[in-house]
Coordinates of C-alpha atoms and ligand atoms in Angstrom, one line a residue:
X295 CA 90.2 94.7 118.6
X296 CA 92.8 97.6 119.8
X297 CA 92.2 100.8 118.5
X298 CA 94.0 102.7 116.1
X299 CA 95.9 105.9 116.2
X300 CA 97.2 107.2 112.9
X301 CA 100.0 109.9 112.4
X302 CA 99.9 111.7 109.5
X303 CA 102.8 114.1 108.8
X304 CA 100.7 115.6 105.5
X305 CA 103.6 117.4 103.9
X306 CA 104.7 119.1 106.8
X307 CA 108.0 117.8 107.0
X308 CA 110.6 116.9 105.2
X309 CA 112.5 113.3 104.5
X310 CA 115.3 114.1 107.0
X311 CA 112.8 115.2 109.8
X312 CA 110.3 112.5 109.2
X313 CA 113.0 110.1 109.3
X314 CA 114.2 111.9 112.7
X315 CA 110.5 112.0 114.2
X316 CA 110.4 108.1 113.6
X317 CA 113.0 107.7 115.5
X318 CA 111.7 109.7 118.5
X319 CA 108.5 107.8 118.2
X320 CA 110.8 104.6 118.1
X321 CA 112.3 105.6 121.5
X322 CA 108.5 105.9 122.9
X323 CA 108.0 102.7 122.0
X324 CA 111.1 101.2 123.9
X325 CA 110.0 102.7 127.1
X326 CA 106.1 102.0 127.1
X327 CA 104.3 99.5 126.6
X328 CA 101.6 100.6 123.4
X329 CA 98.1 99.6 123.5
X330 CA 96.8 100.8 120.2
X331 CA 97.4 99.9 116.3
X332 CA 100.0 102.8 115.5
X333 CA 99.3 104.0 111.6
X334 CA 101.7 106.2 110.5
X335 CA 101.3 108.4 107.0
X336 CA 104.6 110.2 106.3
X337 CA 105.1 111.5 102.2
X338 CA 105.9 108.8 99.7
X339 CA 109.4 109.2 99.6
X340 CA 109.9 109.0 103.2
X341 CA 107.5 105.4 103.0
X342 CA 110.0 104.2 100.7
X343 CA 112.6 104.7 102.9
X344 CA 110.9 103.4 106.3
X345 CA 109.9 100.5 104.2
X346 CA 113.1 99.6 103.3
X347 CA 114.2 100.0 107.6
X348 CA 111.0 98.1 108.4
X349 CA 112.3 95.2 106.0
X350 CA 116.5 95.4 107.2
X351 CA 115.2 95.4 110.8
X352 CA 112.1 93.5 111.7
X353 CA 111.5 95.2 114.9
X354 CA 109.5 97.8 113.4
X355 CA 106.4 99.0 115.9
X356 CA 104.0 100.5 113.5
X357 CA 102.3 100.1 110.3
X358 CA 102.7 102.2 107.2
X359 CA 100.1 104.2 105.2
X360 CA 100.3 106.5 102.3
X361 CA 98.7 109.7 102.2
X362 CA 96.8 108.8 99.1
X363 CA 96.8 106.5 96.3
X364 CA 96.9 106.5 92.5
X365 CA 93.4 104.8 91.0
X366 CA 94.7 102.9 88.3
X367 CA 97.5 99.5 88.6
X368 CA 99.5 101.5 85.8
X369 CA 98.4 104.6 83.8
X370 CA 99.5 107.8 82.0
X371 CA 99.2 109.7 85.2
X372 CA 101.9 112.0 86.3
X373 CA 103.0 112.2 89.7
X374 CA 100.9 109.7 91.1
X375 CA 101.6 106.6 92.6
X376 CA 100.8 102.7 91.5
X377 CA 98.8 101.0 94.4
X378 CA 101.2 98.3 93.0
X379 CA 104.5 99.9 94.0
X380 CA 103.1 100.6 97.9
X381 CA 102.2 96.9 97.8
X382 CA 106.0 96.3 96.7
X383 CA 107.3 98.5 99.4
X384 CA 105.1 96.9 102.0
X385 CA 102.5 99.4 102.6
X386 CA 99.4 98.3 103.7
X387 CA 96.9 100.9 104.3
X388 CA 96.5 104.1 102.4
X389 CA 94.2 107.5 103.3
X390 CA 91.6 108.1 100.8
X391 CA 89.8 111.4 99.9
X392 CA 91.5 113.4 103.1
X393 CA 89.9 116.8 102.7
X394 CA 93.1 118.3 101.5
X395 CA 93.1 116.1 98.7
X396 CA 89.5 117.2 98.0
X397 CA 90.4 120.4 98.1
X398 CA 92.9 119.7 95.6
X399 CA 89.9 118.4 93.3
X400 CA 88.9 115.1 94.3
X401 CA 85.8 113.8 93.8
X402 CA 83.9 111.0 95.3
X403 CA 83.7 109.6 92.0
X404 CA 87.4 109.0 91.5
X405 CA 87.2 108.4 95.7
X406 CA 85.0 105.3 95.1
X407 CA 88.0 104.3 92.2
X408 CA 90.8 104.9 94.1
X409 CA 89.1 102.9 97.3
X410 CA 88.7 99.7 94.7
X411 CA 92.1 99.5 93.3
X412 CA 93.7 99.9 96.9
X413 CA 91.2 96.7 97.9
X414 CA 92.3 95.0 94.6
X415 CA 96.4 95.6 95.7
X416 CA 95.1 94.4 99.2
X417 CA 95.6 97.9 100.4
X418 CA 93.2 98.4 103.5
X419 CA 91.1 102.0 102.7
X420 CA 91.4 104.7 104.9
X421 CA 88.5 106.7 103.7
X422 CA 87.9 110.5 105.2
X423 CA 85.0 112.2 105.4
X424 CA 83.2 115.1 106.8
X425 CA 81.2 118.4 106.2
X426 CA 83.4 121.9 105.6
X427 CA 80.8 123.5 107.5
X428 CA 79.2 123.2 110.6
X429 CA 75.6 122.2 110.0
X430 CA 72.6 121.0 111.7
X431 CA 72.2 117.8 112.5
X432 CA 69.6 116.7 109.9
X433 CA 71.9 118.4 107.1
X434 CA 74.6 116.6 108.6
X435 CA 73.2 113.3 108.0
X436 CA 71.6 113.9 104.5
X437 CA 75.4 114.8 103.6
X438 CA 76.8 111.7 105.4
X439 CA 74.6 109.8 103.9
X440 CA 75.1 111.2 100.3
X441 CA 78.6 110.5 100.7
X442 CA 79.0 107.5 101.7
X443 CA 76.7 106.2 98.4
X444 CA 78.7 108.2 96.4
X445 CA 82.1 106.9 97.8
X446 CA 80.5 103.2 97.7
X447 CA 78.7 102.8 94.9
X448 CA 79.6 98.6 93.4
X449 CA 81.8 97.9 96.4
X450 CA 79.9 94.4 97.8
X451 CA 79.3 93.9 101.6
X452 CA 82.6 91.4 101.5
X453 CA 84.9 94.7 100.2
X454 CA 83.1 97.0 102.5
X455 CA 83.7 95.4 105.4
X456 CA 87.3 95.9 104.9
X457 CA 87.6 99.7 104.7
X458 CA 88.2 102.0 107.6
X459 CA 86.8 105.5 107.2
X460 CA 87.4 108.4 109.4
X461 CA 84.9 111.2 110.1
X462 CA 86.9 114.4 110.0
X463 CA 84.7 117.3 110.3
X464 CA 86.6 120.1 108.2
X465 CA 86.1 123.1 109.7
X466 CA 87.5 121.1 113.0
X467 CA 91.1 120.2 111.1
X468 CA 94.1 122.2 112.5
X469 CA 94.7 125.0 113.6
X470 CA 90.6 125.1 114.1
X471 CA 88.3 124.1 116.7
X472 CA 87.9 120.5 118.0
X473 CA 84.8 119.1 117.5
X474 CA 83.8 118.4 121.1
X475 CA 83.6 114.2 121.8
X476 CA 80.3 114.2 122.6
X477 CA 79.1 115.2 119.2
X478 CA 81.5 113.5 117.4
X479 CA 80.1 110.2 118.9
X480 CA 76.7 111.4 118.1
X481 CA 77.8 111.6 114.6
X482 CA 79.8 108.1 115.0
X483 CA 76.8 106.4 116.2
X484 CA 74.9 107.9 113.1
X485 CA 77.9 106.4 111.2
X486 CA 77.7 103.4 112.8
X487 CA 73.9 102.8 112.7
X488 CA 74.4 103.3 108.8
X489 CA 76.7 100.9 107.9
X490 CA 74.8 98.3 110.7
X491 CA 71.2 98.5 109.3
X492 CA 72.5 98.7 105.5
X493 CA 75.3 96.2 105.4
X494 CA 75.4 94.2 109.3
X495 CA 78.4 95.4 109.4
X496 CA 79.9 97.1 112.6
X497 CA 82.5 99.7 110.1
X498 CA 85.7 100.7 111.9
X499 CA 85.7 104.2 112.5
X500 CA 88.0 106.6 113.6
X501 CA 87.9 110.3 114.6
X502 CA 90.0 113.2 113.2
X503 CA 90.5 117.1 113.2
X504 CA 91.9 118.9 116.6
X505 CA 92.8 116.2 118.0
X506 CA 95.7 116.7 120.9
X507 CA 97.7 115.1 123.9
X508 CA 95.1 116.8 126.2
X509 CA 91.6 115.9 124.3
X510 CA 93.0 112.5 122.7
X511 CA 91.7 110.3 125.7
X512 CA 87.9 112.1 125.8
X513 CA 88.0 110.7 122.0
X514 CA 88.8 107.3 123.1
X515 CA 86.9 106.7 126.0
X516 CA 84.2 106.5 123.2
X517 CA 83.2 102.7 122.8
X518 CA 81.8 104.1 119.1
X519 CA 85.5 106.1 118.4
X520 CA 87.7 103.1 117.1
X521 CA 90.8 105.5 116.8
X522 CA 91.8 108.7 115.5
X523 CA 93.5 110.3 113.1
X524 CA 96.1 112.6 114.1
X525 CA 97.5 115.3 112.2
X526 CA 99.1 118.6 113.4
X527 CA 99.7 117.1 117.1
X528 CA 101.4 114.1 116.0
X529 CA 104.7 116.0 114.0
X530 CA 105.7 116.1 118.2
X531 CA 107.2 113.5 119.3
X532 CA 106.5 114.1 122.6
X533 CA 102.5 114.8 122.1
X534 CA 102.4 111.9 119.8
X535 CA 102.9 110.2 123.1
X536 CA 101.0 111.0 125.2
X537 CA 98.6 110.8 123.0
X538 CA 99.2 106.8 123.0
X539 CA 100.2 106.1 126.4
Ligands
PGA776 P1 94.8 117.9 112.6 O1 94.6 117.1 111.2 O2 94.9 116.8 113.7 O3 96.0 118.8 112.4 O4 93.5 118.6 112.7 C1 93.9 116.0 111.1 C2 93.8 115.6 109.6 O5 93.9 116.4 108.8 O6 93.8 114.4 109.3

């Protein structure tokens, strides 16, 4: 399986520059040949409008994802949006509980809803997780642990299988420090060793926070790093490819 590399543009740019930035990443795409799964995770109203290229054109090179997703199919819930109408538009994948969303107030709670309606609308999970603070290894895994039985509480071994998660230690999200490789594939194989022993299944799981065109390969030379999750270094066109060339 290739590994993926997922751009999320957050709300750092508007429509006209996302649009322009997916053009540039286009142009990469015409002059290298691209080993990896591209993700990208513009706002919702620039994912309307890609989908609607993707659909005119055909020749699209990368997969869509939302930056979240509403929880219910329908719902008196202002401003967010039906994992119904992504379907419609041809997304496939959506982030769930990024820590800026957290810090907006989400829980795990609605987390663990919003990761079962995406699965009902077919919607592959994109779950993020990680500490805010740096803490000792021990700590670290009583937290992991805690939320990943918070964030999967009734999903059945067939659904599980099916999400992606990405460990995103907080304090290491932009403009911080990177979390070096070698820990985060400590904390992969942790991760990893979970998901094996409890549910035999090998969960695809990607790396995020810091991550740039210089330290991107240390990432994936990782066997246990499936991918990463790109924020900050992948609104440059030019970074965003060297990071997947
Ligand atoms: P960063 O963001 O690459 O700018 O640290 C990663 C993320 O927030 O997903």
């Amino acid at each position: 399986m290739s590994k993926i590399i997922i751009a999320n543009f957050k709300m750092e740019l508007d429509l006209k520059q996302s649009l322009k930035l997916i053009e540039n990443y286009k142009k990469i795409f015409l002059t290298h040949k691209i080993k990896y799964k591209i993700i990208v995770c513009p706002d919702f109203l620039s994912l309307a409008y890609l989908s609607a290229k993707k659909q005119e054109k055909r020749t699209f090179p990368f997969h869509l994802a939302s930056q979240t997703i509403g929880h219910l199919k329908y719902g008196a819930l202002t401003g967010e949006v039906s994992p119904l109408s992504l379907k419609n538009i041809g997304v496939n994948y959506s982030l769930i509980g990024h820590s800026e969303r957290r810090q907006m107030g989400e829980k795990n709670s609605l987390i663990n809803k919003k990761i079962k309606m995406a699965l009902k609308a077919k919607i592959v999970p994109i779950v993020c997780l990680g500490s805010e603070k740096k803490l000792t290894k021990n700590t670290l895994h009583k937290f992991i642990t805690n939320e990943l039985k918070e964030i999967l509480v009734n999903l059945s071994k067939s659904k599980i299988k099916k999400i992606i998660i990405a460990y995103e230690p907080v304090w290491a999200i932009s403009p911080n420090e990177p979390c070096s490789p070698k820990i985060a594939s400590q904390v992969h194989s942790f991760i990893k060793d979970y998901f094996n022993n409890k549910y035999k299944i090998n969960i695809c799981l990607l790396y995020g926070g810091s991550v740039n065109d210089i330290n991107a390969k240390d990432y994936l030379a990782y066997d246990n790093i499936d991918g990463l999750l790109v924020g900050n270094a992948s609104l440059s066109a030019l970074k965003f490819k060297k990071i997947i060339s």
